Amino acid sequence: MKIIFMGTPEYAARILEKIITTKDMEVVAVYTQPDKPVGRKKVLTPSIVKTVALQNNIKVYQPNRLREADVIEELKKIECDYIVVAAYGQILPREILEHAPCINLHASILPQYRGASPIQQALLKGERKTGVTAMLMDEGLDTGDIIKIKEIDIDKNEMAESLFNKLADVACELTVDVLENFNKYTPAKQDNSKSSHCTKITKQDGEVTFEEAKTLFNKYRAFTPWPGVYLSSKLKLKRIEFLENETQNESGKILKIEKDSIIVGCKKGSIRVYNVQPESKKEMDILSYINGKRIGVADTLS
């Protein structure tokens, strides 16, 4: 079984590794996003998918636009049985979709959370279940017929990183299942009336207020480690805990100082704060921070 693989982040790399190590499956080409400048020095850095491909001597393609005629013609010359796509970052044009069955592993229970950030979106919405959908791709954004869905539970304190790992494990097993049993499945149409969409996460999404404790905590779960959650003062909330969502308080008011944390009020509810990171400084425990700022109970955390 010959496979063209398309993907970019860690989630995709895990699936690629699974395919590479599965008997009777051969990855004949890998498509991933172009190398990007990273860090303050803007060092040109390859995607983790490219790194995995090169480590396994697989030819890598990195077109800026998959829709370019020469890119399409080059891909069509690669003989394959399937094209597997996982968080690639580009929509496949019709000519590529017709080259071989294109199977996408999307990290949500479609038609929920079509788009770029389904894992974070499930956490932001406080979902208690999510999953991976194996989908036969069409020209739309995550609108293709569903081959199979595998669901998992989300713990109430689940963080993005652990949920990414769990869903990557599910996606790996689902990929192999669908490829090995493709002809046994009958893809089903999505119910578009139940669809929802999510966009790419930006750094600005991490700014939070002490409006509602549950909303703040869900943003913390979804946006840790990147972009993190921070106040308008750029103070990052590095380690926090949700307490309750019933009381009414003055926004950001320090309600109590404990041995290793403080309790902060929100207009609705309250949270416990353990660690923070001031702008351009290292992470520190919250007691060191408030002592340095000379603030205490009844003052505002900012």
Short mmCIF file of C-alpha atoms in Angstrom, two decimals:
data_model
loop_
_atom_site.label_atom_id
_atom_site.label_comp_id
_atom_site.label_asym_id
_atom_site.label_seq_id
_atom_site.Cartn_x
_atom_site.Cartn_y
_atom_site.Cartn_z
CA MET A 1 0.00 0.00 0.00
CA LYS A 2 1.58 3.26 -1.20
CA ILE A 3 0.68 6.46 0.68
CA ILE A 4 1.28 10.16 0.17
CA PHE A 5 1.19 11.88 3.57
CA MET A 6 0.33 15.54 4.18
CA GLY A 7 0.71 17.21 7.58
CA THR A 8 2.69 19.73 9.60
CA PRO A 9 2.52 19.73 13.46
CA GLU A 10 3.26 17.14 16.15
CA TYR A 11 -0.22 15.61 15.83
CA ALA A 12 0.50 14.83 12.18
CA ALA A 13 4.03 13.61 12.88
CA ARG A 14 2.70 10.98 15.29
CA ILE A 15 0.36 9.66 12.60
CA LEU A 16 3.16 9.64 10.05
CA GLU A 17 5.38 7.62 12.39
CA LYS A 18 2.58 5.11 12.91
CA ILE A 19 2.10 4.61 9.17
CA ILE A 20 5.85 4.23 8.61
CA THR A 21 6.06 1.45 11.20
CA THR A 22 2.95 -0.41 10.01
CA LYS A 23 3.46 -3.56 7.94
CA ASP A 24 2.58 -3.36 4.24
CA MET A 25 2.37 0.45 4.26
CA GLU A 26 4.89 2.59 2.39
CA VAL A 27 5.00 6.37 2.56
CA VAL A 28 6.19 7.40 -0.90
CA ALA A 29 6.10 11.16 -0.35
CA VAL A 30 5.46 13.71 2.39
CA TYR A 31 3.95 17.16 1.89
CA THR A 32 4.34 19.71 4.67
CA GLN A 33 4.40 23.49 5.10
CA PRO A 34 7.56 25.43 4.16
CA ASP A 35 10.23 25.97 6.82
CA LYS A 36 9.40 28.97 9.02
CA PRO A 37 11.53 31.49 10.94
CA VAL A 38 11.36 30.75 14.68
CA GLY A 39 12.41 32.72 17.74
CA ARG A 40 13.97 36.13 18.12
CA LYS A 41 16.79 35.24 15.73
CA LYS A 42 14.26 34.01 13.13
CA VAL A 43 16.08 30.74 12.56
CA LEU A 44 14.55 28.91 9.58
CA THR A 45 13.06 25.75 11.11
CA PRO A 46 11.44 22.72 9.45
CA SER A 47 8.15 21.24 10.61
CA ILE A 48 8.39 18.14 12.79
CA VAL A 49 6.72 16.20 9.97
CA LYS A 50 9.60 17.11 7.65
CA THR A 51 12.09 16.01 10.30
CA VAL A 52 10.40 12.62 10.69
CA ALA A 53 10.24 12.15 6.91
CA LEU A 54 13.92 12.93 6.38
CA GLN A 55 14.91 10.62 9.24
CA ASN A 56 13.15 7.85 7.34
CA ASN A 57 14.56 8.80 3.92
CA ILE A 58 11.19 9.88 2.53
CA LYS A 59 11.10 12.59 -0.13
CA VAL A 60 9.64 15.86 1.18
CA TYR A 61 7.69 18.48 -0.77
CA GLN A 62 6.98 21.95 0.67
CA PRO A 63 4.92 23.99 -1.78
CA ASN A 64 3.74 27.43 -0.74
CA ARG A 65 0.47 26.80 -2.54
CA LEU A 66 -0.81 23.32 -3.28
CA ARG A 67 -3.11 24.76 -5.96
CA GLU A 68 -0.30 25.80 -8.33
CA ALA A 69 -0.50 23.90 -11.63
CA ASP A 70 3.11 22.68 -11.52
CA VAL A 71 2.68 21.45 -7.92
CA ILE A 72 -0.44 19.49 -8.89
CA GLU A 73 1.24 17.95 -11.92
CA GLU A 74 4.27 16.94 -9.86
CA LEU A 75 2.07 15.24 -7.25
CA LYS A 76 0.01 13.41 -9.88
CA LYS A 77 3.19 11.74 -11.11
CA ILE A 78 3.61 10.07 -7.70
CA GLU A 79 1.91 6.69 -7.74
CA CYS A 80 -0.12 6.02 -4.60
CA ASP A 81 -3.15 4.16 -3.26
CA TYR A 82 -4.17 6.77 -0.68
CA ILE A 83 -3.41 10.31 0.40
CA VAL A 84 -3.54 10.74 4.19
CA VAL A 85 -3.95 14.29 5.54
CA ALA A 86 -3.62 15.48 9.14
CA ALA A 87 -3.45 19.17 10.07
CA TYR A 88 -1.66 20.02 6.84
CA GLY A 89 -2.78 23.64 6.66
CA GLN A 90 -4.00 23.82 3.05
CA ILE A 91 -7.20 22.77 1.29
CA LEU A 92 -6.65 20.16 -1.40
CA PRO A 93 -7.74 21.11 -4.95
CA ARG A 94 -10.05 18.85 -6.96
CA GLU A 95 -7.23 17.51 -9.16
CA ILE A 96 -5.42 16.08 -6.12
CA LEU A 97 -8.64 14.75 -4.61
CA GLU A 98 -9.16 12.79 -7.83
CA HIS A 99 -5.62 11.34 -7.81
CA ALA A 100 -6.40 8.89 -4.98
CA PRO A 101 -8.83 8.60 -2.04
CA CYS A 102 -7.87 11.42 0.35
CA ILE A 103 -8.42 10.59 4.01
CA ASN A 104 -8.29 13.34 6.61
CA LEU A 105 -7.85 12.72 10.35
CA HIS A 106 -9.59 15.68 11.98
CA ALA A 107 -9.35 16.11 15.76
CA SER A 108 -13.03 16.68 16.52
CA ILE A 109 -16.36 14.95 16.28
CA LEU A 110 -17.42 16.35 12.92
CA PRO A 111 -19.36 18.37 11.95
CA GLN A 112 -18.39 20.08 15.22
CA TYR A 113 -15.35 22.36 15.10
CA ARG A 114 -14.36 22.31 11.47
CA GLY A 115 -11.21 24.34 10.95
CA ALA A 116 -7.78 25.02 12.38
CA SER A 117 -8.10 24.68 16.18
CA PRO A 118 -10.57 21.90 17.09
CA ILE A 119 -8.70 20.69 20.17
CA GLN A 120 -8.46 24.14 21.74
CA GLN A 121 -12.06 24.87 20.81
CA ALA A 122 -13.35 21.78 22.62
CA LEU A 123 -11.59 22.99 25.77
CA LEU A 124 -12.79 26.58 25.37
CA LYS A 125 -16.37 25.35 25.15
CA GLY A 126 -15.99 23.10 28.17
CA GLU A 127 -16.84 19.95 26.19
CA ARG A 128 -16.78 16.65 28.08
CA LYS A 129 -16.25 14.58 24.92
CA THR A 130 -14.22 14.94 21.75
CA GLY A 131 -12.63 12.59 19.28
CA VAL A 132 -11.04 12.03 15.88
CA THR A 133 -13.00 11.82 12.64
CA ALA A 134 -11.63 9.91 9.65
CA MET A 135 -13.16 11.70 6.68
CA LEU A 136 -13.12 11.25 2.91
CA MET A 137 -12.04 14.70 1.78
CA ASP A 138 -13.85 16.99 -0.65
CA GLU A 139 -13.12 20.57 -1.76
CA GLY A 140 -14.63 22.11 1.39
CA LEU A 141 -13.10 22.78 4.80
CA ASP A 142 -13.61 19.54 6.77
CA THR A 143 -16.94 18.94 5.01
CA GLY A 144 -16.28 15.50 3.50
CA ASP A 145 -18.15 12.26 4.16
CA ILE A 146 -17.41 10.59 7.50
CA ILE A 147 -15.72 7.18 7.38
CA LYS A 148 -15.41 6.57 11.12
CA ILE A 149 -15.37 8.50 14.40
CA LYS A 150 -13.54 7.51 17.59
CA GLU A 151 -14.64 9.40 20.72
CA ILE A 152 -12.86 10.01 24.03
CA ASP A 153 -13.77 11.72 27.30
CA ILE A 154 -12.31 15.07 28.35
CA ASP A 155 -11.41 15.42 32.02
CA LYS A 156 -12.69 18.61 33.69
CA ASN A 157 -9.07 19.72 34.29
CA GLU A 158 -7.70 18.44 30.98
CA MET A 159 -5.02 20.65 29.44
CA ALA A 160 -4.40 21.13 25.73
CA GLU A 161 -1.09 19.29 25.72
CA SER A 162 -2.47 16.10 27.28
CA LEU A 163 -5.55 16.20 25.04
CA PHE A 164 -3.32 16.60 21.97
CA ASN A 165 -1.42 13.47 23.03
CA LYS A 166 -4.57 11.44 23.64
CA LEU A 167 -6.09 12.44 20.32
CA ALA A 168 -2.84 11.71 18.49
CA ASP A 169 -2.91 8.18 19.90
CA VAL A 170 -6.52 7.78 18.77
CA ALA A 171 -5.70 9.17 15.32
CA CYS A 172 -2.81 6.75 14.88
CA GLU A 173 -4.98 3.69 15.52
CA LEU A 174 -7.87 5.09 13.48
CA THR A 175 -5.59 5.78 10.51
CA VAL A 176 -4.35 2.21 10.34
CA ASP A 177 -7.88 0.83 10.80
CA VAL A 178 -9.34 2.95 7.99
CA LEU A 179 -6.48 2.25 5.57
CA GLU A 180 -6.56 -1.50 6.17
CA ASN A 181 -10.36 -1.71 6.00
CA PHE A 182 -11.17 1.14 3.63
CA ASN A 183 -13.40 -0.91 1.34
CA LYS A 184 -15.45 -2.20 4.29
CA TYR A 185 -16.64 1.27 5.32
CA THR A 186 -19.48 3.27 3.78
CA PRO A 187 -18.80 7.01 4.19
CA ALA A 188 -21.79 9.01 5.48
CA LYS A 189 -22.75 12.62 4.73
CA GLN A 190 -22.22 15.21 7.46
CA ASP A 191 -25.21 17.03 8.92
CA ASN A 192 -24.31 20.59 7.93
CA SER A 193 -27.08 22.01 10.12
CA LYS A 194 -25.05 20.94 13.17
CA SER A 195 -21.71 22.31 11.98
CA SER A 196 -19.48 24.76 13.82
CA HIS A 197 -16.16 26.33 12.89
CA CYS A 198 -12.95 27.38 14.63
CA THR A 199 -10.15 29.61 13.41
CA LYS A 200 -6.40 29.62 13.83
CA ILE A 201 -5.24 30.62 17.33
CA THR A 202 -3.41 33.96 17.59
CA LYS A 203 -1.30 35.43 20.36
CA GLN A 204 -4.04 37.97 21.06
CA ASP A 205 -6.47 35.18 21.96
CA GLY A 206 -4.54 34.65 25.19
CA GLU A 207 -5.57 37.94 26.81
CA VAL A 208 -8.04 37.32 29.65
CA THR A 209 -10.05 39.27 32.20
CA PHE A 210 -11.50 38.35 35.57
CA GLU A 211 -15.02 38.35 34.15
CA GLU A 212 -16.03 34.72 34.65
CA ALA A 213 -13.90 32.11 36.42
CA LYS A 214 -14.95 29.17 34.25
CA THR A 215 -14.29 31.01 31.00
CA LEU A 216 -10.88 32.16 32.24
CA PHE A 217 -9.96 28.62 33.32
CA ASN A 218 -11.07 27.11 30.01
CA LYS A 219 -8.87 29.61 28.18
CA TYR A 220 -5.99 28.60 30.45
CA ARG A 221 -6.59 24.94 29.58
CA ALA A 222 -6.84 25.64 25.85
CA PHE A 223 -4.01 28.16 25.48
CA THR A 224 -1.29 26.56 27.62
CA PRO A 225 1.52 26.39 26.63
CA TRP A 226 0.84 28.72 23.65
CA PRO A 227 -0.07 31.54 23.53
CA GLY A 228 -0.62 31.30 27.28
CA VAL A 229 -3.11 33.45 29.18
CA TYR A 230 -2.21 36.95 30.32
CA LEU A 231 -3.79 40.13 31.69
CA SER A 232 -3.83 43.49 29.92
CA SER A 233 -0.70 44.34 31.95
CA LYS A 234 1.01 41.36 30.18
CA LEU A 235 1.22 39.45 33.47
CA LYS A 236 0.97 35.77 32.50
CA LEU A 237 -1.05 33.40 34.64
CA LYS A 238 1.20 30.35 34.50
CA ARG A 239 -0.49 28.02 36.98
CA ILE A 240 -4.06 28.46 38.12
CA GLU A 241 -6.96 26.39 39.41
CA PHE A 242 -10.71 26.78 38.98
CA LEU A 243 -12.58 27.05 42.27
CA GLU A 244 -16.21 27.97 41.62
CA ASN A 245 -18.47 29.90 39.29
CA GLU A 246 -21.26 31.07 41.63
CA THR A 247 -20.09 33.98 43.77
CA GLN A 248 -20.06 37.60 42.64
CA ASN A 249 -16.87 39.56 43.28
CA GLU A 250 -14.96 42.63 42.29
CA SER A 251 -12.99 41.77 39.16
CA GLY A 252 -9.42 40.70 40.01
CA LYS A 253 -9.72 41.36 43.73
CA ILE A 254 -7.45 39.27 45.96
CA LEU A 255 -9.84 37.50 48.33
CA LYS A 256 -7.43 35.39 50.33
CA ILE A 257 -3.71 34.64 50.67
CA GLU A 258 -2.82 31.02 51.36
CA LYS A 259 0.42 29.11 52.01
CA ASP A 260 1.39 28.71 48.35
CA SER A 261 -1.33 30.55 46.42
CA ILE A 262 -3.90 33.33 46.42
CA ILE A 263 -7.62 33.28 45.68
CA VAL A 264 -8.73 35.88 43.15
CA GLY A 265 -12.31 36.95 42.59
CA CYS A 266 -14.00 37.25 39.22
CA LYS A 267 -17.24 39.07 38.55
CA LYS A 268 -18.62 35.54 38.50
CA GLY A 269 -16.74 32.93 40.51
CA SER A 270 -13.15 32.68 41.70
CA ILE A 271 -9.81 31.06 40.84
CA ARG A 272 -6.67 30.09 42.72
CA VAL A 273 -3.35 31.42 41.37
CA TYR A 274 -0.05 29.66 42.10
CA ASN A 275 2.47 31.01 39.58
CA VAL A 276 2.74 34.06 37.34
CA GLN A 277 5.27 35.56 34.94
CA PRO A 278 5.70 39.34 34.63
CA GLU A 279 6.53 40.68 31.18
CA SER A 280 10.19 40.05 30.20
CA LYS A 281 10.87 38.20 33.47
CA LYS A 282 11.03 34.59 34.64
CA GLU A 283 8.10 32.66 36.06
CA MET A 284 7.69 33.06 39.82
CA ASP A 285 5.40 31.95 42.62
CA ILE A 286 2.49 34.28 43.26
CA LEU A 287 3.51 35.11 46.85
CA SER A 288 6.88 36.45 45.66
CA TYR A 289 5.05 38.51 43.06
CA ILE A 290 2.53 40.14 45.39
CA ASN A 291 5.20 40.75 48.03
CA GLY A 292 7.32 42.50 45.43
CA LYS A 293 4.34 44.57 44.34
CA ARG A 294 3.38 45.21 47.97
CA ILE A 295 -0.21 44.19 47.41
CA GLY A 296 -2.43 41.93 49.47
CA VAL A 297 -6.00 41.04 50.38
CA ALA A 298 -8.55 43.47 48.87
CA ASP A 299 -6.04 44.73 46.30
CA THR A 300 -6.38 44.00 42.58
CA LEU A 301 -4.12 41.50 40.84
CA SER A 302 -2.77 43.15 37.72
#
